[in-house]
PDB file of C-alpha atoms in Angstrom:
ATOM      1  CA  UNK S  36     182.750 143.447  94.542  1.00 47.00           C
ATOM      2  CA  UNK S  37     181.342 144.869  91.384  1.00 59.00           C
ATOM      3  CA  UNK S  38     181.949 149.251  91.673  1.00 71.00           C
ATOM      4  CA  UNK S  39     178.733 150.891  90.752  1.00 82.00           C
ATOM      5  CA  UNK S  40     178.373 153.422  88.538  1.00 91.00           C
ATOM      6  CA  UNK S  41     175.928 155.454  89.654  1.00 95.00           C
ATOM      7  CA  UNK S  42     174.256 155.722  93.606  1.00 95.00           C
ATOM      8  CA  UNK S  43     171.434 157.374  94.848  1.00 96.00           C
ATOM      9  CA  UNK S  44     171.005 157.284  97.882  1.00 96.00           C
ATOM     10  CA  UNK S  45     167.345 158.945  99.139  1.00 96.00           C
ATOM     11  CA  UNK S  46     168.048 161.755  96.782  1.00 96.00           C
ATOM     12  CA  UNK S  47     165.106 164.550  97.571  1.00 96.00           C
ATOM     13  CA  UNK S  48     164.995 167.944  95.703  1.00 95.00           C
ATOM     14  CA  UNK S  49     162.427 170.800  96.533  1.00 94.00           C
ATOM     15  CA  UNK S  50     161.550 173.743  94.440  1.00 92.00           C
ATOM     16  CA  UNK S  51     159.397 176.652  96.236  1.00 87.00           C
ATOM     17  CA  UNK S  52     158.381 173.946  99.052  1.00 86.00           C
ATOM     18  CA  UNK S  53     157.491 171.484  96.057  1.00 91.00           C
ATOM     19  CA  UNK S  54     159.524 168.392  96.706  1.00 93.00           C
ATOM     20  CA  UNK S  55     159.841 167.165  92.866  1.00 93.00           C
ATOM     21  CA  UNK S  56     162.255 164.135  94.062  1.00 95.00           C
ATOM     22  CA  UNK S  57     161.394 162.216  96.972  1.00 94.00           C
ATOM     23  CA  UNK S  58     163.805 160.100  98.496  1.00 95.00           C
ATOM     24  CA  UNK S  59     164.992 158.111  95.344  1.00 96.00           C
ATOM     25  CA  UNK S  60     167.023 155.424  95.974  1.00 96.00           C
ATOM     26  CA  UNK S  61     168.871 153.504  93.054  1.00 96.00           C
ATOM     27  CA  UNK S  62     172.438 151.827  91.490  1.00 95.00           C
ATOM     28  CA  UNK S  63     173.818 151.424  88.098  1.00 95.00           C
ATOM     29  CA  UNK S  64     176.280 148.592  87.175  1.00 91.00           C
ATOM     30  CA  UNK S  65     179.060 148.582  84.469  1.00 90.00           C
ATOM     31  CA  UNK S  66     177.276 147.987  81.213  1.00 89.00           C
ATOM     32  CA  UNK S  67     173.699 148.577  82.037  1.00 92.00           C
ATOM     33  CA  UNK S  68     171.345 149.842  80.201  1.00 93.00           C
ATOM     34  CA  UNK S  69     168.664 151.454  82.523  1.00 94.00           C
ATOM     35  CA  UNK S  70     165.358 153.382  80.874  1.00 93.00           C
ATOM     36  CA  UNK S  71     164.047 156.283  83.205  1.00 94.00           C
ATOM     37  CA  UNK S  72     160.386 156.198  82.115  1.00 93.00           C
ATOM     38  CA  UNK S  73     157.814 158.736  84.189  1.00 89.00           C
ATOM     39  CA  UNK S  74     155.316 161.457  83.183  1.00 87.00           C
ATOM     40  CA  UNK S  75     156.352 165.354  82.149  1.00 85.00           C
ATOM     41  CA  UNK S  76     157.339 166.633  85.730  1.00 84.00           C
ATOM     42  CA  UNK S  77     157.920 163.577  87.491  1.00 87.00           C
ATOM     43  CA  UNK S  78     161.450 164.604  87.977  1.00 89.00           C
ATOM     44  CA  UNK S  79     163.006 163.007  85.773  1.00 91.00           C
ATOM     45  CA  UNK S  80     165.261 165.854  83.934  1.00 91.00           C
ATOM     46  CA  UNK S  81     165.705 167.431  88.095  1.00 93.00           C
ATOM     47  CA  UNK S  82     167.604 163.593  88.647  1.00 94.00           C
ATOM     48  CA  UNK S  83     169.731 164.208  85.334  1.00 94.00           C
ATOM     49  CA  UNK S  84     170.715 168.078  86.828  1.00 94.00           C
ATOM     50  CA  UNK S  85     171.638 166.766  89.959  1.00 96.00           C
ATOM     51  CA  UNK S  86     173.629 163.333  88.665  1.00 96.00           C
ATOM     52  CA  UNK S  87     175.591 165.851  86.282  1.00 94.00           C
ATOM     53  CA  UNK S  88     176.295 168.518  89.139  1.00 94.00           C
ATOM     54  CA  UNK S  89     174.236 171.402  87.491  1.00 94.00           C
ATOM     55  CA  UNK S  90     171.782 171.499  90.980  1.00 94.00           C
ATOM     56  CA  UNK S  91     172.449 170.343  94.361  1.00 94.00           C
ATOM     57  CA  UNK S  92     169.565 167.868  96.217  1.00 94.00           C
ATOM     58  CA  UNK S  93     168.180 168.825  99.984  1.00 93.00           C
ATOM     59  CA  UNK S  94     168.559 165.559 101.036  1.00 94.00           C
ATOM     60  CA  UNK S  95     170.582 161.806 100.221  1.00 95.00           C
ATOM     61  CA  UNK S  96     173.608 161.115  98.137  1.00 95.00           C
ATOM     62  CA  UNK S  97     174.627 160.802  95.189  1.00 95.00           C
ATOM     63  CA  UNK S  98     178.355 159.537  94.135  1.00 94.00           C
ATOM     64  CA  UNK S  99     179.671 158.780  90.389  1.00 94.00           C
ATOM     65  CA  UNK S 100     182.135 156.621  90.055  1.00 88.00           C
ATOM     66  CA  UNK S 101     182.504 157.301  94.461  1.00 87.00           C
ATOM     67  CA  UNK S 102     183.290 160.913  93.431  1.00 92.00           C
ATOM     68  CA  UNK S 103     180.487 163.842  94.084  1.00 93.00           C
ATOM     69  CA  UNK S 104     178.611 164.969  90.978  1.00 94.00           C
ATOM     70  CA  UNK S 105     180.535 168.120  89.325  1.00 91.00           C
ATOM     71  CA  UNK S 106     183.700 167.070  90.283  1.00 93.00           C
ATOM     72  CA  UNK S 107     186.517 166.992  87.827  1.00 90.00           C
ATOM     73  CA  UNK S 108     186.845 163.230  88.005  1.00 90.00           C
ATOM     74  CA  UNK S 109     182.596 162.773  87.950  1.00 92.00           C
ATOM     75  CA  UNK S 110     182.859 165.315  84.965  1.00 90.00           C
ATOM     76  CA  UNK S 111     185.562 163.026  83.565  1.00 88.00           C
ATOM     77  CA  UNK S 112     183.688 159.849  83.647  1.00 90.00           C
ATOM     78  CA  UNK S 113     179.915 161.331  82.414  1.00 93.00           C
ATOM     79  CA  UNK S 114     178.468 162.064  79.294  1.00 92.00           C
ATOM     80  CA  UNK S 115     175.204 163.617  78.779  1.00 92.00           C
ATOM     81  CA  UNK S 116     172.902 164.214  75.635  1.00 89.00           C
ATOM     82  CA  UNK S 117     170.210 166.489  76.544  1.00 87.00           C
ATOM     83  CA  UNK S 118     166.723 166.448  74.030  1.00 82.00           C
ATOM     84  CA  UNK S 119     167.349 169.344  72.096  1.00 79.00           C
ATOM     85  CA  UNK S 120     171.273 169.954  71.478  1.00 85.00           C
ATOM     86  CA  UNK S 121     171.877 173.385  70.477  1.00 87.00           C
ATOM     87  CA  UNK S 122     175.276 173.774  68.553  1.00 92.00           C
ATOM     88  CA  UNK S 123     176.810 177.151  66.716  1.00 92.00           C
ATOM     89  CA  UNK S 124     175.447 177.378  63.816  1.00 94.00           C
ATOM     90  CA  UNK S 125     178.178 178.804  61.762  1.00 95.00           C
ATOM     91  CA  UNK S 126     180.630 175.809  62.781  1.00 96.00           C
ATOM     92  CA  UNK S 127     180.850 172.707  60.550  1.00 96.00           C
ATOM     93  CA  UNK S 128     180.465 169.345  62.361  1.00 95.00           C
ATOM     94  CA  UNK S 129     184.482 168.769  62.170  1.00 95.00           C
ATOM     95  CA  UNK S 130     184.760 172.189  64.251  1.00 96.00           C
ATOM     96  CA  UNK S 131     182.522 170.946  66.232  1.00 95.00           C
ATOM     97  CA  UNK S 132     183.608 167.861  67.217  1.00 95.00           C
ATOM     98  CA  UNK S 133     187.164 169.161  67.501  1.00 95.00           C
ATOM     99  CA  UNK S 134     186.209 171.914  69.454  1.00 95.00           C
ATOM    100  CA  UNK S 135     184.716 169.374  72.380  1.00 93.00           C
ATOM    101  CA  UNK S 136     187.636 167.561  72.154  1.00 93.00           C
ATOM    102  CA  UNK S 137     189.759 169.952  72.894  1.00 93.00           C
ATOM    103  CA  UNK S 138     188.003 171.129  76.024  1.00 90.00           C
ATOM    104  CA  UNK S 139     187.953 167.542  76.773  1.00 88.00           C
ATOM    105  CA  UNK S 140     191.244 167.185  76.407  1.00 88.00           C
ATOM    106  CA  UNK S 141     191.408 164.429  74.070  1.00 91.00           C
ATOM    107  CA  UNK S 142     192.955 164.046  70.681  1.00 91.00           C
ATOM    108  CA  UNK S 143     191.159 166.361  68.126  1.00 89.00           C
ATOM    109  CA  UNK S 144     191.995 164.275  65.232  1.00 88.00           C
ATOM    110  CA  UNK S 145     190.726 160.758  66.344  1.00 86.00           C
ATOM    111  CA  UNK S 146     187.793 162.526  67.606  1.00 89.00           C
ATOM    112  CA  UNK S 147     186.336 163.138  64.534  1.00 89.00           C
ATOM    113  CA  UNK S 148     185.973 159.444  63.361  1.00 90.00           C
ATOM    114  CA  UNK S 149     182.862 159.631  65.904  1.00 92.00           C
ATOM    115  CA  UNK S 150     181.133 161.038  63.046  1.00 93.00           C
ATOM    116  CA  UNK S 151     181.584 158.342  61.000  1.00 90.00           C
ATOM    117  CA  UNK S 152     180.403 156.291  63.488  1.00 87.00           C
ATOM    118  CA  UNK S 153     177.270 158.390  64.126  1.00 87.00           C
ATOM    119  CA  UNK S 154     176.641 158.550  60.324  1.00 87.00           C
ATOM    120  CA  UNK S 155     177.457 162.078  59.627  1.00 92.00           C
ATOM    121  CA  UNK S 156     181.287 161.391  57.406  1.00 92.00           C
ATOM    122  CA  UNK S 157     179.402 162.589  54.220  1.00 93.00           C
ATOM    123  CA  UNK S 158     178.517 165.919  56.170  1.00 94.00           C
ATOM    124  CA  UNK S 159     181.773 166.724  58.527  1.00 94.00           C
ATOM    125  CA  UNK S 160     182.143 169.473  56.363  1.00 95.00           C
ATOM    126  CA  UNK S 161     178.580 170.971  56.146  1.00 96.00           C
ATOM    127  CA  UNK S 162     177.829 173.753  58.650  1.00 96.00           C
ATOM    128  CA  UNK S 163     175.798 172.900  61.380  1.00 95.00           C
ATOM    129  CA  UNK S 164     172.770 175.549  60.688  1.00 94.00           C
ATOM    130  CA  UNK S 165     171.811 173.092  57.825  1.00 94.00           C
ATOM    131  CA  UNK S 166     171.158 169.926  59.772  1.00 92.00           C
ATOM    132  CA  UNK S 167     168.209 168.430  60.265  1.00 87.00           C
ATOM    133  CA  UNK S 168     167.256 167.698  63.717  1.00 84.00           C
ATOM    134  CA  UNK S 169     167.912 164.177  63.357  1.00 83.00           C
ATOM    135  CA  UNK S 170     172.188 165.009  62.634  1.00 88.00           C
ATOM    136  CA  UNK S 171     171.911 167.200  64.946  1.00 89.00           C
ATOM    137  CA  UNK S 172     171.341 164.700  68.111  1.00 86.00           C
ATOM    138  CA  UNK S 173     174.032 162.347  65.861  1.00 87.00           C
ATOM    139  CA  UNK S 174     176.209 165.177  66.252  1.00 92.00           C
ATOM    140  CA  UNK S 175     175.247 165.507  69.836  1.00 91.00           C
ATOM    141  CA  UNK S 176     175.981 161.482  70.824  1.00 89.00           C
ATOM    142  CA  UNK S 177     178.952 161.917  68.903  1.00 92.00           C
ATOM    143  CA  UNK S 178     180.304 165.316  70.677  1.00 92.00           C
ATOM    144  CA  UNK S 179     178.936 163.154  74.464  1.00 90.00           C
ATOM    145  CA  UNK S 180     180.959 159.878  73.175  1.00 90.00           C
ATOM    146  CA  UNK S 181     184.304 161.930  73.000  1.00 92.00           C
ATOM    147  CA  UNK S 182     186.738 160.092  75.460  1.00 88.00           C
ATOM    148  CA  UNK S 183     185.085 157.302  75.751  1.00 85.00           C
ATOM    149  CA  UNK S 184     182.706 158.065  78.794  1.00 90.00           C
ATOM    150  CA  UNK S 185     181.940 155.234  81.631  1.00 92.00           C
ATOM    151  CA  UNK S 186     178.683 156.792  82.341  1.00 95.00           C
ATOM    152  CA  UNK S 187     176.034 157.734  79.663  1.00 94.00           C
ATOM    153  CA  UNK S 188     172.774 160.164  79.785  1.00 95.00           C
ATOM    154  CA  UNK S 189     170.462 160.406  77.492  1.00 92.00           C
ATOM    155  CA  UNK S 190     167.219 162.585  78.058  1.00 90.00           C
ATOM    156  CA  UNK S 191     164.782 161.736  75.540  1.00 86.00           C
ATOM    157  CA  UNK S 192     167.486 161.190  72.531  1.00 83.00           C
ATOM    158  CA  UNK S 193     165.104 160.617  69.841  1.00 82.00           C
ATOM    159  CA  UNK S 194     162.872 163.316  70.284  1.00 74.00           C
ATOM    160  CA  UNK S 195     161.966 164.441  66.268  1.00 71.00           C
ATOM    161  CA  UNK S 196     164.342 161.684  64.667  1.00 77.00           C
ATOM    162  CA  UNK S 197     162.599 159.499  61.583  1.00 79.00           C
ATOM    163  CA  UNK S 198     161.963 155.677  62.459  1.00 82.00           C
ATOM    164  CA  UNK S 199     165.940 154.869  61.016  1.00 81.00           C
ATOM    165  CA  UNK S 200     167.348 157.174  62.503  1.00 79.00           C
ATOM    166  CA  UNK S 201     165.890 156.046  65.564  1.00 83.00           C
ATOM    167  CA  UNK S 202     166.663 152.399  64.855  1.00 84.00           C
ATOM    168  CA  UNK S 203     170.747 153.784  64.058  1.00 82.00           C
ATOM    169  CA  UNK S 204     170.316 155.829  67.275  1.00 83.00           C
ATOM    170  CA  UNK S 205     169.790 152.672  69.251  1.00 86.00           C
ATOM    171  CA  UNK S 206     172.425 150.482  67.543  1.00 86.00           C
ATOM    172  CA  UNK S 207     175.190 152.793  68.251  1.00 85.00           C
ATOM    173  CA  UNK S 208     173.989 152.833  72.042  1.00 85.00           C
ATOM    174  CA  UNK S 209     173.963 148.810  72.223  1.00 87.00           C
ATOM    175  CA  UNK S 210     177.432 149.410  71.497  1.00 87.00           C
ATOM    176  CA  UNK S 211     178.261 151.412  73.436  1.00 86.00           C
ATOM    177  CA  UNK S 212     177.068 149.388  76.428  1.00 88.00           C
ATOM    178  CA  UNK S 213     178.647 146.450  74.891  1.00 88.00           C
ATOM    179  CA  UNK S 214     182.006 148.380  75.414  1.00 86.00           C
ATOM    180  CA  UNK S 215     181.215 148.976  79.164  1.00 87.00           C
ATOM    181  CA  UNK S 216     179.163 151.868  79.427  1.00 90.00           C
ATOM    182  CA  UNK S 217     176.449 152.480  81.396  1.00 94.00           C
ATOM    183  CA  UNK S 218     173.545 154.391  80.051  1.00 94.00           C
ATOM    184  CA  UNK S 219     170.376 155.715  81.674  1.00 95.00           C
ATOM    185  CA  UNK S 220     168.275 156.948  79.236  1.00 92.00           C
ATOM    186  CA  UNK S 221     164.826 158.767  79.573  1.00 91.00           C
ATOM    187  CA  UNK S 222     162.076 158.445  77.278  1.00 84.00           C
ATOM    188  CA  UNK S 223     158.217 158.622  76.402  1.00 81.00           C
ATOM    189  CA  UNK S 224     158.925 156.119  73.823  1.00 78.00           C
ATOM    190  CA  UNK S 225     158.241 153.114  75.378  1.00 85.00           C
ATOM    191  CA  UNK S 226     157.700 150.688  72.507  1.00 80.00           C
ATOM    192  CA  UNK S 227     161.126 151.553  71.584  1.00 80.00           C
ATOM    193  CA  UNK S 228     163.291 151.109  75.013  1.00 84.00           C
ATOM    194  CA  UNK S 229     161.123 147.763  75.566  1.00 83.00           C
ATOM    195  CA  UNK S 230     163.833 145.642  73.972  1.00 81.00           C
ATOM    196  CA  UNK S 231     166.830 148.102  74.254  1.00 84.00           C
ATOM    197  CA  UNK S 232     167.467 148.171  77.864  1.00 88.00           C
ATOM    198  CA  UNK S 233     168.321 145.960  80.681  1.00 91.00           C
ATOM    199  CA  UNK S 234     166.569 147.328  83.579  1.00 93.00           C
ATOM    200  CA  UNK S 235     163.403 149.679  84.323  1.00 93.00           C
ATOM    201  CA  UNK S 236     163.089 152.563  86.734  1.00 95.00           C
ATOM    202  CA  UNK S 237     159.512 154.412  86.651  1.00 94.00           C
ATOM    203  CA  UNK S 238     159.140 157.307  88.589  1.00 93.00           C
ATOM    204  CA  UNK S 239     155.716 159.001  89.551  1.00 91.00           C
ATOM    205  CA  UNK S 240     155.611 162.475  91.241  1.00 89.00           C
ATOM    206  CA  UNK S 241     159.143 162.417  92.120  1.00 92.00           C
ATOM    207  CA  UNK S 242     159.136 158.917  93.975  1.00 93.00           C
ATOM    208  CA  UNK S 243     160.937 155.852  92.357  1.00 95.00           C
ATOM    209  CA  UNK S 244     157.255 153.516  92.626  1.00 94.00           C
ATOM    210  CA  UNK S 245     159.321 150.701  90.319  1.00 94.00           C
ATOM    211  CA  UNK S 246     163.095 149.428  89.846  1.00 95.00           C
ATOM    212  CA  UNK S 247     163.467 145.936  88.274  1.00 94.00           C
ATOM    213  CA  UNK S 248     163.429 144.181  84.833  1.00 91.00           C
ATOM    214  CA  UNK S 249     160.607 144.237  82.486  1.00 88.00           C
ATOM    215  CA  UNK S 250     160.010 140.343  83.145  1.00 85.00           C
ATOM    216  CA  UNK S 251     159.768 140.440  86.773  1.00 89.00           C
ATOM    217  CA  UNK S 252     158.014 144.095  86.997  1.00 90.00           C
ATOM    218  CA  UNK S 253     155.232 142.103  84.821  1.00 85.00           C
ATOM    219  CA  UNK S 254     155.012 138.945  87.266  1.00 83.00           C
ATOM    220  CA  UNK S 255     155.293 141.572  90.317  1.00 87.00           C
ATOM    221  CA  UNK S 256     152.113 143.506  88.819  1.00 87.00           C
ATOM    222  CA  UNK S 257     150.128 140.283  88.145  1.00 85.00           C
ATOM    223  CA  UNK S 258     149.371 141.522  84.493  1.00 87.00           C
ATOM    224  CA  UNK S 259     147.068 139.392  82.425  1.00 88.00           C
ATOM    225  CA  UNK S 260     148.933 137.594  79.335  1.00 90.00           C
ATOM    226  CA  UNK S 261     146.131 138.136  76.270  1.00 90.00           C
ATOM    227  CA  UNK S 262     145.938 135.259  73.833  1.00 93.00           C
ATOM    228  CA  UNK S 263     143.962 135.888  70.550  1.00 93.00           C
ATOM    229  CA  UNK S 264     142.656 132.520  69.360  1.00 93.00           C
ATOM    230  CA  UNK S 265     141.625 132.084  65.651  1.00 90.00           C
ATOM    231  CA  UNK S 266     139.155 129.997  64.034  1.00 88.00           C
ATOM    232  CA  UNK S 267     136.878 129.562  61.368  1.00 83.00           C
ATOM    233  CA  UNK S 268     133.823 132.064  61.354  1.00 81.00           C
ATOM    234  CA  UNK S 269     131.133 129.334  61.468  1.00 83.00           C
ATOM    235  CA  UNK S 270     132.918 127.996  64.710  1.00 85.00           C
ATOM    236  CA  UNK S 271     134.159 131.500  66.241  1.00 86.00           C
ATOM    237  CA  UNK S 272     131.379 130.840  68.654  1.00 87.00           C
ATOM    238  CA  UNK S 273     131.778 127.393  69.612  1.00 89.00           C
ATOM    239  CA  UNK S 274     135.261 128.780  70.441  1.00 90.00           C
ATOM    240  CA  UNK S 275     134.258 131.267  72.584  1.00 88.00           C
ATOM    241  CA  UNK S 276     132.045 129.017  75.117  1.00 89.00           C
ATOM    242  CA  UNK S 277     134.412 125.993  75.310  1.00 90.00           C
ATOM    243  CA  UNK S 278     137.363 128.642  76.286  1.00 90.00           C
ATOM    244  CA  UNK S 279     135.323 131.375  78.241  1.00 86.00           C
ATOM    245  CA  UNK S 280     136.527 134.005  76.243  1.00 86.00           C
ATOM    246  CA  UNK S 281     135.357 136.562  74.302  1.00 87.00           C
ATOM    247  CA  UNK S 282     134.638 137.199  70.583  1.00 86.00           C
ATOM    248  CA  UNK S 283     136.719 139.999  69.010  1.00 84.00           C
ATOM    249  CA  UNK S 284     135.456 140.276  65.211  1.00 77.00           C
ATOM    250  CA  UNK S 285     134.440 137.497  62.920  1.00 74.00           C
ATOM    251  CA  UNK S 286     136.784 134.702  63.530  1.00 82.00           C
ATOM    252  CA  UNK S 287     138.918 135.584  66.658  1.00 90.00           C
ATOM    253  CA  UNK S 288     138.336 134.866  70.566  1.00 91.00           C
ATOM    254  CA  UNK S 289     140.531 136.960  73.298  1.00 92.00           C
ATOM    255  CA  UNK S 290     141.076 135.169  76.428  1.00 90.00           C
ATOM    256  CA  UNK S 291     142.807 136.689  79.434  1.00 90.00           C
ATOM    257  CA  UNK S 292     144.701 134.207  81.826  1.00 87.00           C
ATOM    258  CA  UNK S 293     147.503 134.823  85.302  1.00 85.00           C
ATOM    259  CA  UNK S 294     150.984 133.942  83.978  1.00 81.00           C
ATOM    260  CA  UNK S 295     150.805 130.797  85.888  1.00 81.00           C
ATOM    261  CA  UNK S 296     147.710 129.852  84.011  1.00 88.00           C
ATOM    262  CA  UNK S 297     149.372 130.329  80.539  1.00 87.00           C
ATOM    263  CA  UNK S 298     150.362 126.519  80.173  1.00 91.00           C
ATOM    264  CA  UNK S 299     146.737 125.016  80.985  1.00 91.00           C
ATOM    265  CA  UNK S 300     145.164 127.663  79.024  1.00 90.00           C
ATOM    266  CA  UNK S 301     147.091 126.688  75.885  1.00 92.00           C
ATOM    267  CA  UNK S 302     145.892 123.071  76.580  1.00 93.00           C
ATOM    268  CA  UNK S 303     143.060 123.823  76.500  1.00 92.00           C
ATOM    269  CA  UNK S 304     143.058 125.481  73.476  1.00 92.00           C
ATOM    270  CA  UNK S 305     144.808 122.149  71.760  1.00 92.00           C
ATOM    271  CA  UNK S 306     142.229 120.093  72.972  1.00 91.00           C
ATOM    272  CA  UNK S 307     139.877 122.244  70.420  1.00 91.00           C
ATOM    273  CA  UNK S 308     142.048 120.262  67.397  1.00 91.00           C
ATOM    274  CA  UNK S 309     141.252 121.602  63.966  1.00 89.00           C
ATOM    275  CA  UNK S 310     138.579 123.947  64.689  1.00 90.00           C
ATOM    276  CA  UNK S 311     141.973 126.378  66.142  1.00 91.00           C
ATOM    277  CA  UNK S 312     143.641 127.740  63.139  1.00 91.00           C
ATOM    278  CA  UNK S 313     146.583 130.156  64.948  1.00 92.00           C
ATOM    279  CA  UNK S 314     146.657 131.536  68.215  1.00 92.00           C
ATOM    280  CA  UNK S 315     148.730 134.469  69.324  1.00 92.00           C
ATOM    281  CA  UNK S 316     150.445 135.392  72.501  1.00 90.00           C
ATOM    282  CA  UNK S 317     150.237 138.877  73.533  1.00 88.00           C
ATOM    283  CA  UNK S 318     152.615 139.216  77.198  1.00 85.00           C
ATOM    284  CA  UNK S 319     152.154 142.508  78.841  1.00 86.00           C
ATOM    285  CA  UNK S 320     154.069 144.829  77.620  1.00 86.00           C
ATOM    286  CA  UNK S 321     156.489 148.221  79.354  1.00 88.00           C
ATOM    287  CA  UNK S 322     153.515 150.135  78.468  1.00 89.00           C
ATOM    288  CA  UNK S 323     151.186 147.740  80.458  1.00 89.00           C
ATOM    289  CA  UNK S 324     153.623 147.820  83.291  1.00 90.00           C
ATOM    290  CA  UNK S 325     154.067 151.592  83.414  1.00 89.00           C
ATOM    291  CA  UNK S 326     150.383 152.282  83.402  1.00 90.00           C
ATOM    292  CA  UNK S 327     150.106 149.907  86.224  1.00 90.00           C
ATOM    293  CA  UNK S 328     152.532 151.390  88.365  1.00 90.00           C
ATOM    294  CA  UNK S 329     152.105 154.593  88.001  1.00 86.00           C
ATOM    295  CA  UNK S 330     148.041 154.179  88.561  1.00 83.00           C
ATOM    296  CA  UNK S 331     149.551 152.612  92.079  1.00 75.00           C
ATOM    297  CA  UNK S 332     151.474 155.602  92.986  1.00 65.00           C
ATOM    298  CA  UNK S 333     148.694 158.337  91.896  1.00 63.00           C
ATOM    299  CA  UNK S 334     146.823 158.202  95.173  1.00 53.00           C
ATOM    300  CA  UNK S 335     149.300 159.224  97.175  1.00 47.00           C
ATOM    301  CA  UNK S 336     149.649 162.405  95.020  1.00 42.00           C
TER     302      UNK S 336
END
């Protein structure tokens, strides 16, 4: 039987009589790459405090690796990368990276090829005060990636980093899952963690409304698949009365179908020969799903 990870096991936390968790309830396999998606103050961050040991839940259980969060061999095992990473200013990345290791107790010396993995060789030697934000969180996966950590957090990583940097960001955590990590990663960025992580959990309010894969939360939600049919302008209309669907601009029809319709619906749209000249296939997308969800949990607010 496969050890988890992570466990939470009906997790609540309360602050001044405000419960901000609710009974969360969730597992992390070897390898996994999980996306925490909710709004600000759905309790996301709270989870990360109590997974790492910095606050202690009212109610449920939590266990990393079987071990109780803050323990020496939970400590061991976890690596966290908060949003903004805050470093001495006067140290150069080397020091810096050296320094962690130390108090990691790992070998200071092959710690600092992280930073050639992160992309920061060229600037081991500049003081930290004169990075950008963007080597800053490098340096900060870096510093979290000493020892080789079995368990991963990452609360909103690419906060303020440029579109490569971001795209870098990611690579370096596909490998790091590929070596047998597991990473749980919050973010707002949702067109980014679409295609960069195995499984989503959304959280509204502090309760876990959603805990599956993009595919099935889609088919689970019933979302609509758009297709965008293209024509001619002189037969844009004709189009849009053999299909039932609606014209967009000059020369496109939008048609809404159930996933189980897709197949007829693109039949349909063959039968129309040479008066179709492209049609596109929109699926719902993590944005789709998380508005969906979280619309479900907001009456019970």
């Amino acid at each position: 039987m496969t050890q988890k990870i992570l466990s939470l096991s009906n997790v609540t936390k309360c602050f001044d009589r405000r419960t901000v968790v609710d009974e969360v309830s969730f597992a992390i396999n070897p390898g996994e790459r999980v996306a925490l998606l909710g709004h600000n103050g759905a309790g996301k961050t709270t989870l990360f405090k109590i997974i790492l040991g910095f606050l202690r839940q009212e109610g449920g259980d939590v266990c990393v690796f079987d071990h109780q969060p803050g323990s020496a061999s939970a400590r061991a095992a976890t690596a966290y990368l908060p949003e903004s990473v805050a470093f001495q200013k006067s140290l150069t990345g080397r020091e810096v990276i050296r320094f962690y290791a130390r108090l990691k107790g790992e070998n200071p010396k092959k710690s600092e090829d992280l930073l050639d993995r992160v992309g920061l060789a060229e600037a081991a030697n500049r003081r930290v005060g004169a990075y950008s934000k963007g080597m800053r969180q490098r340096l900060g996966l870096a510093q979290a990636l000493i020892g080789h950590p079995k368990l991963v957090l990452l609360d909103e990583p690419t906060s303020g980093l440029d579109p490569v940097s971001r795209q870098n960001f990611y690579r370096l955590i596909e490998d790091v899952a590929a070596e047998g990590a597991s990473v749980l990663l919050s973010s707002h960025a949702l067109t980014e963690v679409e295609a960069r992580t195995d499984r989503v959990l959304i959280l509204s309010k502090g309760k876990l409304v959603a805990d599956d894969t993009l595919s099935n939360l889609s088919a689970k939600a019933r979302l609509p698949i758009r297709l965008k049919v293209r024509g001619s302008e002189e037969n844009a209309d004709h189009i849009a009365n053999s299909l039932g669907g609606k014209r967009i601009n000059g020369r496109s029809v939008e048609l809404l179908c159930e996933p189980g319709d897709k197949v007829a619906r693109l039949a349909s749209i063959s039968e129309l020969g040479d008066l179709i000249d492209d049609v596109d296939m929109h699926l719902p997308s993590l944005d789709d799903v998380y508005r969906h969800f979280s619309a479900i949990a907001e009456p019970e607010a």
